Coordinates of C-alpha atoms in Angstrom, one line a residue:
M1268 CA 137.5 123.3 167.7
D1269 CA 137.6 124.0 164.6
T1270 CA 138.4 127.9 164.7
L1271 CA 135.7 129.3 163.2
T1272 CA 133.4 127.4 164.3
G1273 CA 134.5 128.2 168.4
N1274 CA 134.7 131.9 167.3
P1275 CA 132.3 133.6 165.9
A1276 CA 133.2 137.0 166.3
F1277 CA 136.2 135.6 164.8
A1278 CA 134.2 133.4 161.7
R1279 CA 131.8 137.0 161.1
A1280 CA 135.4 138.9 160.7
A1281 CA 136.8 136.3 158.3
I1282 CA 133.8 136.3 156.1
A1283 CA 133.5 139.8 156.4
A1284 CA 137.5 139.9 155.0
T1285 CA 136.3 137.7 152.3
I1286 CA 133.9 140.0 151.3
A1287 CA 135.8 142.6 150.8
R1288 CA 139.0 141.5 149.2
R1289 CA 136.3 139.9 146.5
D1290 CA 135.0 143.2 146.3
R1291 CA 137.9 144.8 145.6
R1292 CA 138.8 142.6 142.0
P1293 CA 138.8 144.1 139.3
L1294 CA 136.1 144.9 137.5
L1295 CA 135.9 143.9 133.4
R1296 CA 133.2 144.8 131.1
F1297 CA 132.4 143.0 127.8
I1298 CA 130.3 142.1 125.1
T1299 CA 129.3 139.1 123.3
C1300 CA 128.3 139.5 119.2
G1301 CA 127.8 138.6 116.2
S1302 CA 125.6 136.9 113.9
V1303 CA 122.2 134.8 114.9
D1304 CA 122.6 131.2 116.3
D1305 CA 126.2 131.0 116.6
G1306 CA 125.6 130.9 120.6
K1307 CA 125.9 133.9 122.9
S1308 CA 123.6 133.3 124.9
T1309 CA 124.8 129.8 125.4
L1310 CA 128.2 130.8 125.6
I1311 CA 127.2 132.7 129.0
G1312 CA 124.5 130.7 130.7
R1313 CA 127.0 128.3 130.3
L1314 CA 130.2 130.1 132.0
L1315 CA 127.5 131.2 134.7
H1316 CA 126.8 127.1 134.9
E1317 CA 130.6 126.3 134.8
T1318 CA 131.3 129.3 137.7
Q1319 CA 128.9 127.7 139.5
L1320 CA 126.7 130.8 139.9
I1321 CA 123.5 129.6 139.1
A1322 CA 121.6 128.9 142.4
D1323 CA 119.4 126.1 143.2
D1324 CA 115.8 127.6 142.2
E1325 CA 117.1 129.3 139.1
A1326 CA 118.8 126.3 138.3
R1327 CA 115.6 124.2 139.1
R1328 CA 113.4 127.3 136.9
L1329 CA 115.9 126.5 134.1
A1330 CA 115.8 123.0 133.6
A1331 CA 111.3 123.7 133.3
D1332 CA 112.3 126.8 130.8
S1333 CA 114.5 124.3 128.9
R1334 CA 111.6 121.6 128.6
R1335 CA 109.1 124.3 127.9
H1336 CA 111.4 126.5 125.6
G1337 CA 114.5 124.8 125.6
T1338 CA 116.2 124.2 122.0
Q1339 CA 118.1 120.7 123.0
G1340 CA 115.7 118.2 123.9
D1341 CA 116.0 117.3 127.9
A1342 CA 118.9 118.8 128.6
I1343 CA 119.3 122.3 129.6
D1344 CA 119.5 125.0 127.5
Y1345 CA 121.5 126.8 128.9
A1346 CA 120.9 130.4 126.3
L1347 CA 117.6 130.7 128.7
L1348 CA 119.7 132.0 130.9
V1349 CA 120.8 135.3 129.5
D1350 CA 117.4 135.1 126.6
G1351 CA 114.8 136.8 129.0
L1352 CA 112.0 138.2 126.9
D1353 CA 109.1 136.3 125.9
A1354 CA 109.4 137.8 122.4
E1355 CA 113.6 136.1 122.3
R1356 CA 112.4 133.3 123.5
E1357 CA 109.3 133.0 121.0
Q1358 CA 111.7 133.5 118.4
G1359 CA 114.6 132.1 119.3
I1360 CA 116.7 134.9 118.9
T1361 CA 118.4 137.9 121.6
I1362 CA 116.4 140.8 121.0
D1363 CA 117.2 143.3 123.8
V1364 CA 121.0 143.9 125.4
A1365 CA 120.7 141.4 128.5
H1366 CA 123.5 142.0 131.6
R1367 CA 124.7 139.8 134.0
Y1368 CA 126.6 139.9 136.9
F1369 CA 129.4 137.5 137.9
G1370 CA 132.8 136.2 138.8
S1371 CA 135.1 134.1 139.2
G1372 CA 137.9 134.3 142.5
R1373 CA 140.0 136.6 140.9
R1374 CA 138.1 139.2 139.0
Q1375 CA 134.6 140.6 138.6
F1376 CA 132.5 140.0 135.3
I1377 CA 129.6 142.3 133.4
V1378 CA 129.0 140.9 130.0
A1379 CA 126.5 142.2 127.4
D1380 CA 124.9 139.3 125.8
C1381 CA 124.2 141.9 122.2
P1382 CA 121.7 140.8 119.4
G1383 CA 122.9 139.6 116.8
H1384 CA 119.9 140.4 114.2
E1385 CA 120.6 142.8 111.6
Q1386 CA 117.2 144.8 112.8
Y1387 CA 118.7 144.9 116.5
T1388 CA 122.7 146.3 115.5
R1389 CA 121.4 150.1 117.4
N1390 CA 121.0 147.4 120.1
M1391 CA 124.8 145.7 119.9
A1392 CA 126.0 149.0 119.6
T1393 CA 124.8 150.0 123.2
G1394 CA 125.6 147.5 124.6
A1395 CA 128.8 147.7 122.8
S1396 CA 130.0 151.7 123.8
T1397 CA 131.3 150.8 127.4
A1398 CA 132.7 147.5 127.2
D1399 CA 136.4 146.8 127.7
L1400 CA 136.7 143.8 125.8
A1401 CA 134.8 142.0 122.6
I1402 CA 133.6 138.5 122.8
V1403 CA 133.0 137.8 118.9
L1404 CA 131.1 134.4 118.5
V1405 CA 131.9 132.7 114.9
D1406 CA 130.2 129.5 113.8
A1407 CA 132.8 127.3 112.8
R1408 CA 130.4 126.0 109.9
K1409 CA 129.5 129.7 108.6
G1410 CA 132.9 130.8 109.1
L1411 CA 132.8 134.8 109.2
T1412 CA 129.3 136.3 108.0
A1413 CA 128.1 140.1 106.9
Q1414 CA 127.3 140.4 110.4
T1415 CA 130.4 139.5 111.7
R1416 CA 132.0 142.4 110.0
R1417 CA 129.3 145.1 110.9
H1418 CA 129.6 144.1 114.3
S1419 CA 133.5 143.7 114.5
H1420 CA 133.2 147.4 112.5
I1421 CA 130.9 148.6 115.2
V1422 CA 133.0 146.9 118.0
A1423 CA 136.4 149.3 116.0
L1424 CA 134.2 152.4 115.7
L1425 CA 133.8 152.3 119.7
G1426 CA 136.6 152.1 120.2
I1427 CA 137.0 148.6 121.5
R1428 CA 140.5 147.1 121.6
Q1429 CA 140.5 143.8 122.5
V1430 CA 139.3 141.3 120.9
V1431 CA 138.6 137.8 121.7
L1432 CA 137.4 135.5 118.7
A1433 CA 135.5 132.7 119.6
V1434 CA 135.1 130.2 116.9
N1435 CA 132.1 128.4 118.6
K1436 CA 130.0 125.4 117.7
M1437 CA 134.0 123.6 117.0
D1438 CA 131.6 120.0 118.1
L1439 CA 129.7 120.2 115.0
R1440 CA 132.8 120.5 112.8
D1441 CA 135.0 117.2 114.9
Y1442 CA 137.1 119.7 116.6
D1443 CA 139.1 119.9 113.2
E1444 CA 142.1 122.1 113.4
A1445 CA 141.9 123.7 110.1
V1446 CA 138.7 124.6 110.0
F1447 CA 140.0 126.6 113.7
R1448 CA 143.2 127.7 111.8
A1449 CA 141.3 129.2 108.4
I1450 CA 138.9 131.5 110.3
E1451 CA 141.4 132.4 112.4
A1452 CA 143.2 134.2 109.3
D1453 CA 140.2 135.2 107.6
Y1454 CA 139.7 137.3 110.9
R1455 CA 143.1 139.0 111.3
V1456 CA 142.9 140.3 107.9
L1457 CA 139.9 142.0 108.7
A1458 CA 140.9 143.0 112.1
D1459 CA 144.1 144.3 110.3
Q1460 CA 141.3 146.3 107.7
I1461 CA 139.6 147.8 110.5
G1462 CA 142.5 149.0 113.5
I1463 CA 142.2 146.1 115.8
A1464 CA 144.8 145.3 117.2
S1465 CA 144.6 142.9 119.7
V1466 CA 142.8 139.6 118.7
H1467 CA 143.0 136.3 121.1
A1468 CA 141.3 133.1 118.9
I1469 CA 140.0 130.6 120.5
P1470 CA 138.4 127.5 119.5
L1471 CA 135.3 126.2 122.2
S1472 CA 131.9 124.3 121.8
A1473 CA 129.4 126.6 124.7
L1474 CA 127.2 124.0 124.5
A1475 CA 129.7 121.2 125.8
G1476 CA 131.7 123.2 127.6
E1477 CA 135.3 122.7 126.3
N1478 CA 137.9 125.6 126.3
L1479 CA 135.3 127.4 128.0
V1480 CA 136.5 127.7 131.8
T1481 CA 139.4 124.9 130.8
R1482 CA 141.5 123.8 128.4
S1483 CA 139.9 120.9 126.6
T1484 CA 141.3 117.9 125.9
R1485 CA 139.4 117.2 123.0
M1486 CA 141.3 119.8 120.9
P1487 CA 145.1 119.4 122.1
W1488 CA 146.3 120.9 118.9
Y1489 CA 145.3 124.5 120.8
E1490 CA 148.2 125.3 123.4
G1491 CA 146.6 128.9 124.6
P1492 CA 144.9 129.7 126.9
A1493 CA 140.8 128.6 128.1
L1494 CA 138.0 131.6 127.6
L1495 CA 138.0 132.3 131.4
D1496 CA 141.5 132.8 132.3
V1497 CA 141.7 135.2 129.3
L1498 CA 139.1 137.3 130.4
E1499 CA 140.8 137.4 133.9
E1500 CA 143.7 138.7 132.3
A1501 CA 142.9 141.6 129.9
P1502 CA 143.5 144.8 131.0
A1503 CA 139.9 147.1 132.3
A1504 CA 139.6 150.3 130.4
D1505 CA 140.9 152.5 133.3
E1506 CA 143.7 150.2 133.4
Q1507 CA 144.9 151.2 129.7
V1508 CA 144.1 155.1 129.4
E1509 CA 147.1 156.7 129.8
G1510 CA 147.7 160.3 129.0
S1511 CA 147.6 164.1 130.7
F1512 CA 145.0 165.0 133.2
R1513 CA 141.4 165.0 131.9
L1514 CA 138.2 165.2 134.0
P1515 CA 134.1 165.6 132.2
V1516 CA 132.2 167.6 134.6
Q1517 CA 129.1 165.8 135.7
W1518 CA 127.9 168.0 137.9
V1519 CA 128.6 170.9 139.9
C1520 CA 128.3 170.2 143.6
R1521 CA 127.1 173.2 146.4
P1522 CA 125.6 172.0 149.3
D1523 CA 126.2 175.4 151.0
A1524 CA 127.1 178.3 150.3
G1525 CA 130.9 177.5 151.6
F1526 CA 131.3 174.6 148.9
R1527 CA 132.2 174.2 145.3
G1528 CA 133.0 171.3 143.9
Y1529 CA 133.3 170.0 140.4
A1530 CA 132.2 166.4 140.4
G1531 CA 133.2 163.9 137.4
T1532 CA 135.2 160.6 136.6
L1533 CA 138.9 161.5 135.8
S1534 CA 139.1 159.7 131.7
A1535 CA 142.6 160.1 131.9
G1536 CA 146.0 160.7 133.9
E1537 CA 145.9 161.5 137.4
V1538 CA 145.7 164.6 138.9
R1539 CA 147.2 165.9 142.8
P1540 CA 146.6 169.1 145.0
G1541 CA 148.3 172.3 143.6
D1542 CA 148.4 170.5 140.0
A1543 CA 147.9 173.7 137.2
V1544 CA 144.5 172.9 135.1
Q1545 CA 142.2 174.7 132.8
V1546 CA 138.5 174.9 132.2
L1547 CA 137.9 173.9 128.1
P1548 CA 136.3 175.4 126.6
S1549 CA 136.3 178.8 128.1
G1550 CA 140.3 178.7 128.7
R1551 CA 140.3 180.1 132.5
R1552 CA 143.2 178.6 134.5
S1553 CA 143.1 177.7 138.5
R1554 CA 144.4 175.1 140.7
V1555 CA 143.1 171.9 142.4
E1556 CA 142.6 172.9 146.1
R1557 CA 140.8 169.5 147.3
I1558 CA 139.8 165.9 146.1
V1559 CA 136.9 165.1 147.4
T1560 CA 135.4 161.3 147.8
A1561 CA 132.6 160.2 150.6
D1562 CA 136.0 158.6 151.8
G1563 CA 137.9 161.8 152.7
D1564 CA 140.4 164.2 150.9
L1565 CA 142.9 162.3 148.8
A1566 CA 146.6 162.9 147.8
V1567 CA 145.7 162.3 144.4
A1568 CA 143.8 160.5 142.0
R1569 CA 143.3 158.4 138.7
A1570 CA 141.9 157.2 135.6
G1571 CA 138.9 155.2 136.4
Q1572 CA 138.4 156.9 140.3
A1573 CA 135.1 159.3 140.1
V1574 CA 136.2 162.8 142.7
T1575 CA 134.9 166.1 143.1
L1576 CA 137.7 168.2 142.8
T1577 CA 137.1 172.2 144.3
L1578 CA 139.9 174.8 142.8
S1579 CA 141.7 177.5 144.2
D1580 CA 139.7 180.3 142.0
E1581 CA 136.6 181.5 141.8
V1582 CA 136.0 180.1 137.9
D1583 CA 133.1 179.7 135.8
V1584 CA 132.8 175.7 135.3
A1585 CA 129.6 173.8 134.0
R1586 CA 128.2 170.3 133.6
G1587 CA 129.5 169.2 130.1
D1588 CA 133.2 171.2 130.7
V1589 CA 136.5 169.4 130.8
L1590 CA 139.0 170.3 133.7
A1591 CA 142.4 169.4 131.9
A1592 CA 146.5 169.4 132.6
A1593 CA 147.0 173.3 131.3
S1594 CA 150.5 172.0 130.5
A1595 CA 148.8 170.2 127.8
P1596 CA 144.8 170.2 127.1
P1597 CA 142.7 169.1 124.7
A1598 CA 142.1 170.9 121.0
L1599 CA 138.9 173.1 120.9
A1600 CA 137.4 172.4 117.6
D1601 CA 133.8 173.0 116.4
R1602 CA 134.8 170.5 113.2
F1603 CA 135.8 167.3 113.3
A1604 CA 135.5 163.7 110.5
A1605 CA 134.7 160.8 112.6
D1606 CA 133.4 157.6 111.8
L1607 CA 129.4 156.8 112.3
V1608 CA 127.6 153.9 112.5
W1609 CA 124.2 155.1 111.2
M1610 CA 121.6 153.4 113.3
D1611 CA 118.1 155.3 112.2
E1612 CA 115.9 153.7 109.2
E1613 CA 115.1 157.4 107.1
P1614 CA 118.8 157.5 105.6
L1615 CA 121.5 159.9 106.7
A1616 CA 121.8 163.1 103.9
V1617 CA 124.0 165.8 104.6
G1618 CA 122.9 168.7 106.0
R1619 CA 121.1 166.7 108.9
A1620 CA 121.0 168.3 112.0
A1621 CA 121.0 166.1 115.5
W1622 CA 122.0 166.6 118.9
L1623 CA 125.3 165.5 119.8
K1624 CA 126.6 164.1 123.2
L1625 CA 130.2 163.8 124.0
G1626 CA 131.1 162.8 127.4
T1627 CA 129.2 165.0 129.6
R1628 CA 128.5 167.9 126.9
T1629 CA 125.6 167.6 124.5
L1630 CA 125.3 170.6 121.6
P1631 CA 123.6 170.9 117.8
A1632 CA 125.3 169.7 115.2
R1633 CA 125.2 169.1 111.5
V1634 CA 126.3 166.6 109.2
H1635 CA 128.6 168.3 106.6
S1636 CA 129.4 166.1 104.2
I1637 CA 129.7 162.5 103.8
R1638 CA 133.0 161.3 102.7
H1639 CA 132.4 157.6 101.8
R1640 CA 131.0 155.0 102.7
I1641 CA 132.2 151.7 104.8
E1642 CA 131.5 148.0 103.0
V1643 CA 131.5 145.6 105.4
L1644 CA 132.0 142.9 103.3
D1645 CA 135.5 144.0 102.3
G1646 CA 136.0 147.5 104.0
S1647 CA 136.3 149.3 101.3
A1648 CA 135.5 152.8 101.1
V1649 CA 132.5 153.7 98.6
A1650 CA 132.0 156.6 97.6
A1651 CA 128.5 157.7 99.2
D1652 CA 126.0 160.5 99.7
T1653 CA 123.9 159.1 101.8
L1654 CA 124.1 156.2 104.9
G1655 CA 121.2 153.5 105.3
F1656 CA 119.9 151.7 108.2
N1657 CA 122.9 150.1 110.1
G1658 CA 125.8 152.1 107.8
I1659 CA 129.1 153.3 107.9
G1660 CA 131.0 155.7 106.7
R1661 CA 133.2 158.8 107.1
V1662 CA 131.4 161.6 107.8
E1663 CA 132.2 165.1 108.9
L1664 CA 129.9 167.1 111.5
V1665 CA 129.6 170.7 112.5
L1666 CA 128.7 172.2 115.8
D1667 CA 127.5 175.2 116.9
E1668 CA 130.7 176.1 118.9
A1669 CA 133.9 174.7 120.0
I1670 CA 134.4 172.1 122.5
A1671 CA 137.2 169.9 124.1
I1672 CA 137.7 166.8 121.8
E1673 CA 140.6 164.6 120.9
P1674 CA 140.9 162.0 118.4
Y1675 CA 139.3 157.8 120.0
A1676 CA 142.7 156.9 119.1
R1677 CA 144.3 158.9 121.9
H1678 CA 141.2 159.5 124.6
R1679 CA 138.1 157.1 124.6
A1680 CA 136.6 159.9 126.7
L1681 CA 136.5 163.0 124.6
G1682 CA 136.3 160.7 121.6
A1683 CA 132.7 159.2 121.5
F1684 CA 129.7 160.3 120.5
V1685 CA 126.3 159.7 119.5
L1686 CA 123.6 161.6 117.7
I1687 CA 120.1 162.0 119.2
D1688 CA 117.5 162.9 117.0
R1689 CA 116.1 167.0 117.8
I1690 CA 112.3 165.8 118.1
S1691 CA 111.6 162.2 119.4
H1692 CA 115.4 161.7 121.3
A1693 CA 115.8 158.6 120.0
T1694 CA 119.5 157.8 119.1
L1695 CA 120.6 158.0 115.6
G1696 CA 124.2 157.1 115.6
A1697 CA 127.2 156.0 116.8
G1698 CA 130.5 156.9 116.4
M1699 CA 133.8 158.2 116.9
V1700 CA 136.0 160.6 116.3
R1701 CA 139.0 160.1 113.7
E1702 CA 140.4 164.2 112.2
I1703 CA 139.6 167.4 114.5
A1704 CA 139.8 170.9 112.6
P1705 CA 141.1 172.6 116.1
R1706 CA 140.1 176.6 115.4
T1707 CA 143.8 178.7 115.0
V1708 CA 141.9 181.7 115.1
D1709 CA 139.4 182.6 118.4
V1710 CA 136.0 183.2 116.5
R1711 CA 134.2 183.4 119.9
R1712 CA 131.1 185.5 119.7
Q1713 CA 131.7 189.4 120.5
A1714 CA 130.0 191.7 122.8
L1715 CA 127.4 194.1 120.6
A1716 CA 126.7 197.1 120.7
F1717 CA 123.2 197.0 121.2
D1718 CA 121.4 193.5 122.5
R1719 CA 118.3 192.3 121.1
S1720 CA 116.0 193.7 124.1
E1721 CA 117.7 197.2 123.3
R1722 CA 116.6 196.9 119.3
A1723 CA 113.2 195.7 120.6
R1724 CA 112.5 198.1 122.9
R1725 CA 113.8 201.1 120.6
L1726 CA 111.6 199.6 117.9
G1727 CA 108.6 199.5 119.8
Q1728 CA 108.0 195.6 118.9
R1729 CA 108.3 192.2 119.6
P1730 CA 110.0 190.2 117.2
G1731 CA 109.7 186.8 115.9
C1732 CA 110.0 184.7 113.1
L1733 CA 106.4 183.3 111.2
W1734 CA 108.0 180.5 109.3
F1735 CA 105.4 179.5 106.6
T1736 CA 105.4 176.4 105.7
G1737 CA 103.5 173.8 102.8
L1738 CA 103.6 172.2 99.5
S1739 CA 104.8 174.7 96.0
G1740 CA 101.7 176.5 95.3
A1741 CA 100.2 176.0 98.4
G1742 CA 99.9 179.8 98.9
K1743 CA 102.9 180.7 101.3
S1744 CA 104.8 183.9 99.7
T1745 CA 101.2 185.3 98.8
L1746 CA 100.0 184.2 102.5
A1747 CA 103.0 186.0 104.2
A1748 CA 102.8 189.1 101.7
R1749 CA 99.1 189.9 103.2
V1750 CA 100.5 189.8 106.4
E1751 CA 103.7 192.0 106.3
R1752 CA 101.1 194.0 104.5
R1753 CA 99.2 194.5 107.3
L1754 CA 102.4 194.3 110.0
A1755 CA 103.0 197.3 107.5
D1756 CA 99.8 199.3 108.2
L1757 CA 99.7 198.9 111.6
G1758 CA 103.8 200.2 112.2
L1759 CA 105.6 197.3 112.8
H1760 CA 109.1 196.6 111.3
S1761 CA 109.2 193.2 108.9
Y1762 CA 111.4 191.6 106.3
A1763 CA 109.8 188.8 104.4
L1764 CA 112.6 185.5 103.1
D1765 CA 111.1 184.4 100.3
G1766 CA 112.4 180.8 99.3
D1767 CA 112.8 181.6 95.6
N1768 CA 114.3 184.8 96.3
L1769 CA 116.8 183.5 98.0
R1770 CA 118.1 181.3 95.5
H1771 CA 119.1 183.7 93.3
G1772 CA 121.8 185.3 96.2
I1773 CA 123.2 183.6 98.9
N1774 CA 121.5 179.9 98.2
R1775 CA 122.3 180.7 94.5
D1776 CA 124.7 177.8 94.9
L1777 CA 122.9 175.0 96.2
G1778 CA 120.1 172.4 93.8
F1779 CA 117.7 169.9 94.8
S1780 CA 119.1 167.0 96.2
A1781 CA 117.9 166.1 99.7
A1782 CA 121.6 167.7 101.4
D1783 CA 120.9 170.8 99.2
R1784 CA 117.5 171.1 100.2
A1785 CA 118.5 170.9 104.0
E1786 CA 120.6 173.7 103.6
N1787 CA 118.7 175.4 101.7
V1788 CA 117.2 175.6 105.2
R1789 CA 119.9 176.1 107.1
R1790 CA 120.7 179.2 105.4
I1791 CA 117.5 181.3 105.6
A1792 CA 116.9 179.8 109.4
E1793 CA 120.1 181.4 110.1
V1794 CA 119.6 184.9 108.1
A1795 CA 116.4 184.8 110.0
R1796 CA 117.4 184.3 113.6
L1797 CA 120.2 187.7 112.7
M1798 CA 117.3 189.6 111.4
V1799 CA 115.2 188.9 114.8
D1800 CA 118.2 189.6 116.8
A1801 CA 117.9 193.1 115.2
G1802 CA 114.5 193.4 116.4
L1803 CA 112.7 192.4 113.1
V1804 CA 109.1 190.3 112.7
V1805 CA 110.7 187.9 110.1
L1806 CA 108.4 185.9 107.6
V1807 CA 109.5 183.2 106.2
S1808 CA 108.0 180.9 103.1
C1809 CA 109.8 178.3 102.5
I1810 CA 109.0 174.6 101.8
S1811 CA 111.1 173.0 104.6
P1812 CA 109.6 169.6 103.3
T1813 CA 110.9 167.7 106.8
R1814 CA 109.6 168.2 110.4
E1815 CA 113.3 168.1 111.5
G1816 CA 114.8 170.6 108.9
R1817 CA 111.8 173.5 110.9
A1818 CA 113.2 171.6 114.0
A1819 CA 116.4 173.0 113.4
A1820 CA 115.2 176.1 111.8
R1821 CA 113.3 176.3 116.0
A1822 CA 116.6 175.9 117.5
L1823 CA 118.3 178.9 116.4
F1824 CA 115.2 181.4 118.6
E1825 CA 114.3 182.2 121.5
P1826 CA 111.4 180.9 123.2
G1827 CA 108.3 181.7 121.4
E1828 CA 110.3 183.4 118.9
F1829 CA 109.6 181.5 116.2
H1830 CA 105.8 180.2 114.9
E1831 CA 105.8 177.3 112.4
I1832 CA 102.3 178.4 109.8
H1833 CA 101.1 175.3 107.8
V1834 CA 99.7 176.7 105.2
D1835 CA 97.6 173.6 103.8
T1836 CA 97.1 172.9 101.0
P1837 CA 95.9 169.3 99.1
L1838 CA 98.3 168.9 96.5
A1839 CA 95.7 168.7 93.6
V1840 CA 94.8 171.7 94.6
A1841 CA 98.3 173.2 94.8
E1842 CA 99.0 170.8 91.4
A1843 CA 96.2 172.9 89.8
R1844 CA 97.5 176.0 90.5
D1845 CA 101.4 174.8 89.5
P1846 CA 102.2 179.1 88.7
K1847 CA 105.7 178.2 87.4
G1848 CA 105.2 174.8 86.5
L1849 CA 106.9 172.9 88.3
Y1850 CA 105.0 170.2 88.4
A1851 CA 104.1 169.3 85.0
K1852 CA 108.2 169.3 85.0
A1853 CA 108.1 166.7 88.1
R1854 CA 105.3 164.4 86.3
A1855 CA 107.4 164.4 83.5
G1856 CA 110.2 163.6 85.1
A1857 CA 112.2 166.4 85.2
L1858 CA 112.5 167.3 88.4
P1859 CA 113.5 164.1 90.5
G1860 CA 112.6 164.5 94.0
F1861 CA 110.6 167.1 94.0
T1862 CA 108.3 168.0 97.3
G1863 CA 104.7 165.7 97.3
I1864 CA 105.2 164.0 93.9
D1865 CA 108.5 161.5 94.6
A1866 CA 109.8 163.3 97.6
P1867 CA 107.3 163.4 101.0
Y1868 CA 105.9 166.2 103.0
E1869 CA 105.7 165.9 106.7
A1870 CA 102.9 168.1 107.8
P1871 CA 103.5 169.3 111.5
E1872 CA 102.2 167.6 114.1
S1873 CA 100.6 170.2 115.5

C-alpha cells in the first residue's frame, strides 16, 4: 500500500513539511520596466504560465479575456494576467504597478510590472523602491529608447544593483545574434555611465516562451542561462547588505510599564545581546539587553530580520531614530547632495520646501541648489536651474535638523529618500544620497534664559504672526501699518516686516528669479519666527505668491500662531494703482516673471 494513502497522519505531516520547506524559500523582489509595448506584462504572464501557477478558473477567464481584449487573435494574451485595470485593457498600456506573487521549486518571487509610458514614471519609481533586481526590457526591433534610458537611470538612482537586460521579441528579428549583440553593447555603455555594475543580458521571446524557463533551441548561439535560472540565483537585498549594525526605529513598543522595546528591521550588519549601541541623532549610548521576536529571544539578529531590541539603560529613543553600532555610527548631517528624479508636473526650483522621508524619519527639507540636470539620452550633465517633470538631476538639500544619513552606495536604508508635498502629501520625487556634509561642530539648539511662554507672560500678550499676502499694489503694507497702529493703541508690542524693506538689508543679495523669491519668503519667515519667540506680534507684508511657500512659512510656527491674510485686490485695481511703476515695467518686458503678469499668484484656498 502507498505510504501516503495508507497512513493519513503521515500524509498530513509530509504535506505540512513540504509547505514549511516552501515557505522557507528565499524571497526575491524584482520589477519589469522599459518602454511602452516592450512586452513586460506578456513576459510576466508567460512566466506564470510556464511555471504552472495559473489556476484552472483563472486560465478560463484569461481565455475569455483574450478573445474580448487580447491582441493575439485566437491565441492567449498573457499580458492580460497582469494588466488588471480596465483603462489599461482599453488602451493596451500598463498604468498602475501590478504586483504578482509566484514561486518556483527553489524560490519565492514578488514582481512589480511597472508602466512604460512616460506619464507614469512616478508609478515606476514606486515599484522600484523595494526591488532587489530589475528586468529592463528592450524591443529587439527598436533598441534602446529614451524611456529605456530614463527607467535605467531611475533603477540606478534607487540603488538596484542587479539588472537583467531582456532583449525581447527576438522572434520578430529572426533570432538574429547580431541584433542582440548590438543592443547588449549599447546597454553596457549606458550601464557604465550611470553606475550599474551587474548586467545579465538575455535574448528572448516572451510571447513564444523562448529563454524564459528553459534554454531556447532557436538561439543556440546564446550559451547563458534562461531568465528563471537567473532569477533563482540572484542574491536578494538582505543577502547583499554588509557593514556595521543599523536599525532604523519604526515603533517604540510599550505594552506595559515593565517593558520598553524598539522595533524595526535591521538594515545592515548584525547585533547580539551585550553589544554597545548608539542612539542617533541624540548620541546617547547603551547596550543591547534582549533581542525579542514573536518566536522567542534570539542570540543574534542579522540584516533583513524584523526584531524588537531592549536596552540596558533608560535612554530616550523615538520613531525615526537609528540604533547603530557604537564603534562605527553613521554621520549626522543636515546637508547633502543627491541624485533626484522629479515626478511633479510643476518644475522643481531652488528654494522648494517639502517633507523628506528617509528610513523611518520624516522632517522638513529645502532644495538649496540644483547642480545640474542629467540628459537621459547620453548621460551628460547639463547646467540647469530647474528640473521638469520626470527630470533627473543632482541637487543639494538642506534639512531643518541633522539626522543619521549615509551615501546610498554604502547603505541603502539610510541613503534613499522621497520628497513629499507639504500641502497635498503627494510624492514629488525620489532620490539617493551621493555626498554628505557631516557636522564638524556641534550646533544643536541651545537653551535660552527665557522661553517663549515666559516672554509672552512678561509682555502680557499672546504672540503670533499676521502674514499679509497678495499682489503688488494690493494694499498689504498699508493695511499692516494700520493694524500695527491699532495694536499699539491697545498697548500690544508688535513689529512690521515689509518685504520691500527687507530687500535693503537681509535680502539685498536676492534677485527676482523663482529661486530667489522662494529664498526671500523663507528668510522673512525665519526672522518672523524669531520675533514671535521674543513674544511679539509680527506683521509680515510679502507677496509670497505660492501656496507651498506660505505653507513652509506656517510650518515654522506653533499651531495657532500663524495667521494668513489674503489682501484680495483684483489685478486691474492693483495695476491701476501701480505706486512703484512695476506693472508698467513688467508690461514692457523689463521685469520678467512679475507676479500677476507673466508669473502666477496662487490665492489661499481658505
